[in-house]
């Protein structure tokens, strides 16, 4: 395979990028000259060489400990458990959470051979062992596997006395149109309806 | 700016990739381990180091001359002029053309300061000087600037005796729904309507 085809194939391995889009990206880079190849390759190598999981929460960071874990103003009593580090960004942008995170790095999936050993449960254990944690918020995705992971974690956490376990509320997305919301979500939204007074 | 933000910014410079998509791509790569960074960076560097414009037609290639220009079975009497090398792929996939190409590397755009000097007109001149060319097919895009480039080229080529100049037919896209075709295209399709007999 020649260099162009290799690059197209390499880009097409990325999610949401098909062969045609990959080709368009390569033509774009070629059009803009060699320095674009250098800067993108350099940025990739910098992340490969300098970014590793934070020793406390597991999200990718450049130092030993990420900015969230090393921020003394954040509440160490609240731990939010997410599947992937992308979820940390989503929750941080909401501005509604000032606690800490644990990034599992996946969710239980027997079909894909992902058991508890594949997840970063050690980080969660270590947090709990400090005795500082008052509440664990299970913020795994609302998929079948995310729900199964949350249920499994809930059972594991039941052994810990004095630690509340909660789950993100499920219901209508704010600004969401009822017409475009699936039946399971509507069922949740109905079951967990909030009384107005 | 840290390594992660730099990579996100670098990816977000690509067309059709916004900040959010760029972040998703970076998380995807992080999830799949360091070898993905290495292979993508390597593929970028290989293209940067080994790919240059073909000396005869201008499309990116690894050797001196691209596979199309060095193919003796192709008709040197037919030259198809396109704006970008991406168009070569589109025409090649149609299988309807067995001649040669000249890739201009852009289109005339006075607003962006792109004049004739910025295009690879030398390649076209050199082709014509061989005396082998019977017909030049102007296949610049059907945009305002693409049309202006075609018109300008047509005037330049008028000086060349014995060289036919043609333009890609304009009309309804095959399989296209009249409802989704713009007015200018419909006008062309009506004006250039083909009689059925």
Short mmCIF file of C-alpha atoms in Angstrom, two decimals:
data_model
loop_
_atom_site.label_atom_id
_atom_site.label_comp_id
_atom_site.label_asym_id
_atom_site.label_seq_id
_atom_site.Cartn_x
_atom_site.Cartn_y
_atom_site.Cartn_z
CA UNK A 1 0.00 0.00 0.00
CA UNK A 2 1.42 3.41 -0.89
CA UNK A 3 1.74 6.34 1.51
CA UNK A 4 -1.49 8.06 0.41
CA UNK A 5 -3.60 4.91 0.69
CA UNK A 6 -2.05 4.11 4.07
CA UNK A 7 -2.93 7.55 5.41
CA UNK A 8 -6.49 7.33 4.05
CA UNK A 9 -6.88 3.89 5.69
CA UNK A 10 -5.41 5.17 8.95
CA UNK A 11 -7.82 8.14 9.06
CA UNK A 12 -10.76 5.94 8.06
CA UNK A 13 -10.19 3.87 11.23
CA UNK A 14 -11.37 6.87 13.27
CA UNK A 15 -15.02 6.82 14.33
CA UNK A 16 -17.40 8.68 12.04
CA UNK A 17 -14.78 9.00 9.29
CA UNK A 18 -15.39 6.90 6.20
CA UNK A 19 -13.14 6.35 3.20
CA UNK A 20 -14.49 9.37 1.31
CA UNK A 21 -14.12 11.74 4.24
CA UNK A 22 -10.60 10.41 4.87
CA UNK A 23 -9.69 11.12 1.26
CA UNK A 24 -11.10 14.63 1.54
CA UNK A 25 -9.02 15.23 4.69
CA UNK A 26 -5.85 14.04 2.95
CA UNK A 27 -6.48 16.30 -0.04
CA UNK A 28 -7.09 19.17 2.36
CA UNK A 29 -3.75 18.54 4.08
CA UNK A 30 -1.93 18.17 0.76
CA UNK A 31 -3.43 21.45 -0.39
CA UNK A 32 -2.12 23.21 2.71
CA UNK A 33 1.46 22.01 2.45
CA UNK A 34 3.91 19.86 4.42
CA UNK A 35 3.81 21.87 7.65
CA UNK A 36 0.25 20.69 8.31
CA UNK A 37 1.43 17.07 8.22
CA UNK A 38 4.26 17.95 10.59
CA UNK A 39 2.06 19.77 13.09
CA UNK A 40 -0.62 17.07 13.17
CA UNK A 41 1.93 14.24 13.43
CA UNK A 42 3.76 16.18 16.14
CA UNK A 43 0.56 16.76 18.12
CA UNK A 44 -0.24 13.04 17.95
CA UNK A 45 3.25 12.09 19.12
CA UNK A 46 3.13 14.64 21.96
CA UNK A 47 -0.09 13.10 23.29
CA UNK A 48 1.33 9.58 22.90
CA UNK A 49 4.50 10.57 24.81
CA UNK A 50 3.18 12.87 27.50
CA UNK A 51 -0.41 11.92 28.29
CA UNK A 52 -1.28 9.06 30.65
CA UNK A 53 -4.21 8.27 32.94
CA UNK A 54 -4.36 10.36 36.10
CA UNK A 55 -3.24 8.20 39.03
CA UNK A 56 -6.30 9.19 41.05
CA UNK A 57 -9.23 9.31 38.63
CA UNK A 58 -7.98 7.69 35.42
CA UNK A 59 -8.72 10.52 33.00
CA UNK A 60 -5.94 11.40 30.54
CA UNK A 61 -3.61 14.08 31.80
CA UNK A 62 -0.08 15.35 31.31
CA UNK A 63 1.15 15.35 34.90
CA UNK A 64 0.91 12.67 37.58
CA UNK A 65 -2.44 13.99 38.78
CA UNK A 66 -5.06 15.80 36.72
CA UNK A 67 -6.26 19.35 37.36
CA UNK A 68 -9.51 18.16 38.92
CA UNK A 69 -7.91 15.70 41.36
CA UNK A 70 -5.29 18.23 42.43
CA UNK A 71 -7.80 21.07 42.93
CA UNK A 72 -8.16 21.54 46.72
CA UNK A 73 -11.45 23.42 46.32
CA UNK A 74 -13.22 20.34 44.98
CA UNK A 75 -15.30 18.17 47.30
CA UNK A 76 -13.49 14.87 47.99
CA UNK A 77 -16.68 13.52 49.57
CA UNK A 78 -18.45 13.25 46.21
CA UNK A 79 -17.24 10.78 43.58
CA UNK A 80 -18.84 10.56 40.17
CA UNK A 81 -18.18 7.28 38.34
CA UNK A 82 -18.19 7.51 34.53
CA UNK A 83 -17.39 5.04 31.75
CA UNK A 84 -15.11 7.19 29.61
CA UNK A 85 -13.15 10.38 30.17
CA UNK A 86 -15.26 12.11 27.50
CA UNK A 87 -18.09 12.06 30.06
CA UNK A 88 -15.96 14.12 32.46
CA UNK A 89 -15.88 16.94 29.92
CA UNK A 90 -19.66 16.81 29.49
CA UNK A 91 -20.30 16.98 33.25
CA UNK A 92 -17.64 19.67 33.79
CA UNK A 93 -19.20 21.88 31.11
CA UNK A 94 -22.54 21.66 32.94
CA UNK A 95 -20.85 23.36 35.91
CA UNK A 96 -23.23 21.42 38.20
CA UNK A 97 -20.64 19.18 39.86
CA UNK A 98 -17.74 20.15 42.11
CA UNK A 99 -16.66 16.71 43.32
CA UNK A 100 -14.18 14.16 42.01
CA UNK A 101 -14.37 11.52 39.29
CA UNK A 102 -13.43 7.93 38.68
CA UNK A 103 -13.14 6.99 35.01
CA UNK A 104 -13.76 3.25 34.64
CA UNK A 105 -12.37 3.11 31.12
CA UNK A 106 -15.33 1.11 29.84
CA UNK A 107 -18.40 -0.76 30.99
CA UNK A 108 -19.10 -4.39 31.83
CA UNK A 109 -19.83 -6.28 28.66
CA UNK A 110 -19.79 -10.08 28.89
CA UNK A 111 -20.34 -10.32 25.12
CA UNK A 112 -17.14 -8.35 24.45
CA UNK A 113 -15.32 -10.15 27.24
CA UNK A 114 -15.11 -7.02 29.42
CA UNK A 115 -15.39 -8.09 33.04
CA UNK A 116 -14.70 -6.18 36.28
CA UNK A 117 -10.95 -6.82 35.85
CA UNK A 118 -10.90 -4.66 32.71
CA UNK A 119 -12.26 -1.61 34.54
CA UNK A 120 -10.33 0.76 36.80
CA UNK A 121 -12.13 -0.39 39.94
CA UNK A 122 -8.94 -0.09 41.97
CA UNK A 123 -9.18 3.70 41.73
CA UNK A 124 -12.70 3.62 43.17
CA UNK A 125 -11.65 1.24 45.97
CA UNK A 126 -8.74 3.49 46.87
CA UNK A 127 -11.02 6.52 47.05
CA UNK A 128 -13.45 4.69 49.29
CA UNK A 129 -10.65 3.39 51.52
CA UNK A 130 -9.71 6.99 52.40
CA UNK A 131 -13.00 7.18 54.32
CA UNK A 132 -13.64 10.66 52.88
CA UNK A 133 -16.36 9.63 50.43
CA UNK A 134 -19.95 10.38 51.42
CA UNK A 135 -21.61 9.66 48.09
CA UNK A 136 -20.86 7.81 44.88
CA UNK A 137 -22.83 9.01 41.86
CA UNK A 138 -23.09 6.31 39.20
CA UNK A 139 -23.00 8.18 35.90
CA UNK A 140 -22.45 5.29 33.51
CA UNK A 141 -24.31 5.62 30.24
CA UNK A 142 -27.98 4.84 30.01
CA UNK A 143 -27.30 1.92 27.63
CA UNK A 144 -28.05 -1.70 28.50
CA UNK A 145 -24.40 -2.28 29.43
CA UNK A 146 -24.09 1.04 31.26
CA UNK A 147 -27.14 0.15 33.36
CA UNK A 148 -25.76 -3.32 34.06
CA UNK A 149 -22.47 -1.77 35.16
CA UNK A 150 -24.31 0.64 37.47
CA UNK A 151 -26.34 -2.22 39.00
CA UNK A 152 -23.21 -4.30 39.52
CA UNK A 153 -21.37 -1.34 41.13
CA UNK A 154 -24.38 -0.63 43.33
CA UNK A 155 -24.23 -4.20 44.65
CA UNK A 156 -20.50 -3.92 45.28
CA UNK A 157 -20.93 -0.60 47.07
CA UNK A 158 -23.72 -1.93 49.30
CA UNK A 159 -20.99 -3.49 51.49
CA UNK A 160 -19.63 -0.03 52.27
CA UNK A 161 -21.36 1.47 55.27
CA UNK A 162 -22.13 5.16 55.31
CA UNK A 163 -21.63 5.68 51.58
CA UNK A 164 -24.69 6.85 49.65
CA UNK A 165 -24.99 5.54 46.13
CA UNK A 166 -26.99 7.49 43.55
CA UNK A 167 -27.64 7.33 39.83
CA UNK A 168 -28.12 10.21 37.35
CA UNK A 169 -31.84 10.97 36.99
CA UNK A 170 -33.44 9.67 33.83
CA UNK A 171 -36.17 11.49 31.98
CA UNK A 172 -36.91 13.95 29.24
CA UNK A 173 -33.87 15.79 27.87
CA UNK A 174 -34.34 19.49 28.68
CA UNK A 175 -35.59 21.22 25.54
CA UNK A 176 -36.37 17.79 24.07
CA UNK A 177 -39.43 17.26 21.96
CA UNK A 178 -41.67 14.42 23.17
CA UNK A 179 -42.03 13.29 19.59
CA UNK A 180 -38.34 12.44 19.34
CA UNK A 181 -37.89 10.76 22.70
CA UNK A 182 -37.88 6.96 22.81
CA UNK A 183 -40.49 4.93 24.67
CA UNK A 184 -38.20 3.75 27.47
CA UNK A 185 -37.24 7.33 28.31
CA UNK A 186 -40.90 8.39 28.28
CA UNK A 187 -41.68 5.48 30.63
CA UNK A 188 -38.92 6.65 33.00
CA UNK A 189 -40.09 10.24 32.75
CA UNK A 190 -43.64 9.19 33.60
CA UNK A 191 -42.69 6.83 36.43
CA UNK A 192 -40.33 9.34 38.06
CA UNK A 193 -42.66 12.32 37.39
CA UNK A 194 -42.15 15.23 39.76
CA UNK A 195 -45.16 16.70 41.53
CA UNK A 196 -45.60 20.42 41.07
CA UNK A 197 -46.81 22.40 44.02
CA UNK B 1 -1.60 24.87 25.58
CA UNK B 2 -1.15 21.26 26.73
CA UNK B 3 -0.67 18.26 24.45
CA UNK B 4 -4.33 17.19 24.48
CA UNK B 5 -5.66 20.66 23.67
CA UNK B 6 -3.05 21.07 20.93
CA UNK B 7 -4.10 17.80 19.30
CA UNK B 8 -7.79 18.71 19.54
CA UNK B 9 -7.04 22.12 17.96
CA UNK B 10 -4.94 20.50 15.24
CA UNK B 11 -7.71 18.01 14.34
CA UNK B 12 -10.36 20.74 14.48
CA UNK B 13 -8.51 22.57 11.68
CA UNK B 14 -9.54 19.80 9.31
CA UNK B 15 -12.64 20.48 7.20
CA UNK B 16 -15.90 19.14 8.63
CA UNK B 17 -14.31 18.43 12.02
CA UNK B 18 -15.42 20.69 14.85
CA UNK B 19 -14.11 20.89 18.40
CA UNK B 20 -16.47 18.25 19.70
CA UNK B 21 -15.69 15.77 16.96
CA UNK B 22 -11.97 16.42 17.43
CA UNK B 23 -12.32 15.64 21.14
CA UNK B 24 -14.20 12.45 20.35
CA UNK B 25 -11.42 11.40 17.96
CA UNK B 26 -8.74 12.04 20.59
CA UNK B 27 -10.64 10.01 23.20
CA UNK B 28 -11.03 7.25 20.64
CA UNK B 29 -7.27 7.20 20.02
CA UNK B 30 -6.47 7.32 23.74
CA UNK B 31 -8.83 4.41 24.26
CA UNK B 32 -6.99 2.35 21.67
CA UNK B 33 -3.49 2.89 23.01
CA UNK B 34 -0.22 4.50 21.92
CA UNK B 35 0.28 2.44 18.75
CA UNK B 36 -2.65 4.23 17.10
CA UNK B 37 -0.90 7.58 17.64
CA UNK B 38 2.30 6.14 16.21
CA UNK B 39 0.65 4.67 13.12
CA UNK B 40 -1.36 7.81 12.31
CA UNK B 41 1.62 10.12 12.91
CA UNK B 42 3.79 7.80 10.81
CA UNK B 43 1.28 7.75 7.95
CA UNK B 44 1.16 11.56 7.99
CA UNK B 45 4.94 11.83 7.92
CA UNK B 46 5.21 9.28 5.11
CA UNK B 47 2.86 11.33 2.93
CA UNK B 48 4.72 14.53 3.82
CA UNK B 49 8.07 12.96 2.93
CA UNK B 50 7.22 10.85 -0.11
CA UNK B 51 4.26 12.40 -1.90
CA UNK B 52 4.67 15.29 -4.34
CA UNK B 53 2.74 16.55 -7.35
CA UNK B 54 3.16 14.42 -10.47
CA UNK B 55 5.48 16.27 -12.86
CA UNK B 56 3.04 15.79 -15.74
CA UNK B 57 -0.46 16.28 -14.31
CA UNK B 58 0.04 17.73 -10.83
CA UNK B 59 -1.88 15.15 -8.82
CA UNK B 60 -0.17 13.85 -5.68
CA UNK B 61 1.91 10.77 -6.26
CA UNK B 62 4.85 8.91 -4.78
CA UNK B 63 7.06 8.58 -7.84
CA UNK B 64 8.13 11.19 -10.38
CA UNK B 65 5.11 10.47 -12.56
CA UNK B 66 1.71 9.20 -11.42
CA UNK B 67 0.13 5.91 -12.47
CA UNK B 68 -2.23 7.62 -14.90
CA UNK B 69 0.43 9.68 -16.69
CA UNK B 70 2.76 6.68 -16.98
CA UNK B 71 0.05 4.34 -18.29
CA UNK B 72 0.77 3.82 -22.03
CA UNK B 73 -2.79 2.58 -22.69
CA UNK B 74 -4.29 5.97 -21.88
CA UNK B 75 -5.13 8.42 -24.65
CA UNK B 76 -2.64 11.31 -24.66
CA UNK B 77 -4.91 13.17 -27.07
CA UNK B 78 -7.53 13.85 -24.42
CA UNK B 79 -6.74 16.14 -21.49
CA UNK B 80 -9.22 16.74 -18.70
CA UNK B 81 -8.57 19.89 -16.67
CA UNK B 82 -9.74 19.78 -13.04
CA UNK B 83 -9.38 22.13 -10.08
CA UNK B 84 -8.27 19.67 -7.43
CA UNK B 85 -6.86 16.16 -7.45
CA UNK B 86 -9.94 14.93 -5.59
CA UNK B 87 -11.82 15.40 -8.88
CA UNK B 88 -9.48 12.93 -10.58
CA UNK B 89 -10.67 10.22 -8.20
CA UNK B 90 -14.31 11.03 -8.94
CA UNK B 91 -13.82 10.88 -12.70
CA UNK B 92 -11.66 7.75 -12.50
CA UNK B 93 -14.30 5.94 -10.47
CA UNK B 94 -16.86 6.70 -13.20
CA UNK B 95 -14.70 4.65 -15.59
CA UNK B 96 -15.88 6.90 -18.44
CA UNK B 97 -12.56 8.59 -19.16
CA UNK B 98 -9.34 7.05 -20.49
CA UNK B 99 -7.35 10.21 -21.22
CA UNK B 100 -4.96 12.30 -19.15
CA UNK B 101 -5.47 15.01 -16.53
CA UNK B 102 -4.13 18.38 -15.58
CA UNK B 103 -4.78 19.36 -11.97
CA UNK B 104 -4.80 23.15 -11.71
CA UNK B 105 -4.51 23.14 -7.93
CA UNK B 106 -7.33 25.67 -7.53
CA UNK B 107 -9.52 28.03 -9.51
CA UNK B 108 -9.26 31.70 -10.42
CA UNK B 109 -10.56 33.80 -7.56
CA UNK B 110 -9.77 37.51 -7.67
CA UNK B 111 -11.36 37.96 -4.22
CA UNK B 112 -8.91 35.46 -2.67
CA UNK B 113 -6.03 36.81 -4.74
CA UNK B 114 -5.77 33.64 -6.84
CA UNK B 115 -4.75 34.65 -10.36
CA UNK B 116 -3.49 32.55 -13.30
CA UNK B 117 0.00 32.52 -11.76
CA UNK B 118 -1.26 30.49 -8.80
CA UNK B 119 -2.54 27.68 -11.03
CA UNK B 120 -0.49 24.93 -12.67
CA UNK B 121 -1.04 26.29 -16.17
CA UNK B 122 2.51 25.37 -17.14
CA UNK B 123 1.53 21.70 -17.10
CA UNK B 124 -1.32 22.37 -19.53
CA UNK B 125 0.92 24.45 -21.80
CA UNK B 126 3.51 21.69 -21.86
CA UNK B 127 0.88 19.11 -22.79
CA UNK B 128 -0.38 21.29 -25.61
CA UNK B 129 3.15 21.99 -26.87
CA UNK B 130 3.64 18.26 -27.52
CA UNK B 131 1.10 18.62 -30.34
CA UNK B 132 -0.56 15.35 -29.28
CA UNK B 133 -3.66 16.92 -27.71
CA UNK B 134 -6.88 16.79 -29.76
CA UNK B 135 -9.28 17.90 -27.06
CA UNK B 136 -9.21 19.68 -23.71
CA UNK B 137 -12.18 18.92 -21.46
CA UNK B 138 -12.73 21.69 -18.93
CA UNK B 139 -13.98 19.93 -15.81
CA UNK B 140 -13.64 22.74 -13.29
CA UNK B 141 -16.44 22.85 -10.75
CA UNK B 142 -19.80 24.30 -11.60
CA UNK B 143 -19.35 27.11 -9.06
CA UNK B 144 -19.11 30.77 -10.00
CA UNK B 145 -15.33 30.65 -9.79
CA UNK B 146 -15.09 27.29 -11.51
CA UNK B 147 -17.15 28.66 -14.40
CA UNK B 148 -15.02 31.81 -14.57
CA UNK B 149 -11.88 29.66 -14.67
CA UNK B 150 -13.37 27.56 -17.49
CA UNK B 151 -14.29 30.67 -19.47
CA UNK B 152 -10.82 32.15 -18.99
CA UNK B 153 -9.16 28.86 -20.04
CA UNK B 154 -11.44 28.65 -23.06
CA UNK B 155 -10.26 32.09 -24.18
CA UNK B 156 -6.62 31.12 -23.67
CA UNK B 157 -7.11 27.89 -25.59
CA UNK B 158 -8.81 29.63 -28.51
CA UNK B 159 -5.33 30.61 -29.73
CA UNK B 160 -4.42 26.95 -30.17
CA UNK B 161 -5.41 25.70 -33.60
CA UNK B 162 -6.80 22.21 -33.97
CA UNK B 163 -7.54 21.72 -30.27
CA UNK B 164 -11.19 21.17 -29.40
CA UNK B 165 -12.28 22.63 -26.10
CA UNK B 166 -15.28 21.14 -24.28
CA UNK B 167 -17.00 21.51 -20.93
CA UNK B 168 -18.70 18.85 -18.80
CA UNK B 169 -22.43 18.77 -19.58
CA UNK B 170 -24.64 20.44 -17.02
CA UNK B 171 -28.08 19.19 -16.12
CA UNK B 172 -30.01 16.97 -13.79
CA UNK B 173 -27.93 14.65 -11.63
CA UNK B 174 -28.79 11.09 -12.66
CA UNK B 175 -31.20 9.68 -10.09
CA UNK B 176 -31.76 13.23 -8.83
CA UNK B 177 -35.17 14.35 -7.71
CA UNK B 178 -36.40 17.53 -9.44
CA UNK B 179 -37.60 18.78 -6.08
CA UNK B 180 -34.06 18.95 -4.71
CA UNK B 181 -32.33 20.44 -7.73
CA UNK B 182 -31.59 24.17 -7.72
CA UNK B 183 -33.11 26.59 -10.21
CA UNK B 184 -29.91 27.27 -12.15
CA UNK B 185 -29.41 23.56 -12.77
CA UNK B 186 -33.02 23.19 -13.88
CA UNK B 187 -32.54 26.12 -16.26
CA UNK B 188 -29.45 24.43 -17.73
CA UNK B 189 -31.26 21.11 -17.96
CA UNK B 190 -34.16 22.78 -19.79
CA UNK B 191 -31.99 24.84 -22.15
CA UNK B 192 -29.76 21.91 -23.05
CA UNK B 193 -32.65 19.42 -23.21
CA UNK B 194 -32.02 16.40 -25.41
CA UNK B 195 -34.56 15.47 -28.03
CA UNK B 196 -35.83 11.93 -27.85
CA UNK B 197 -36.48 10.16 -31.10
#
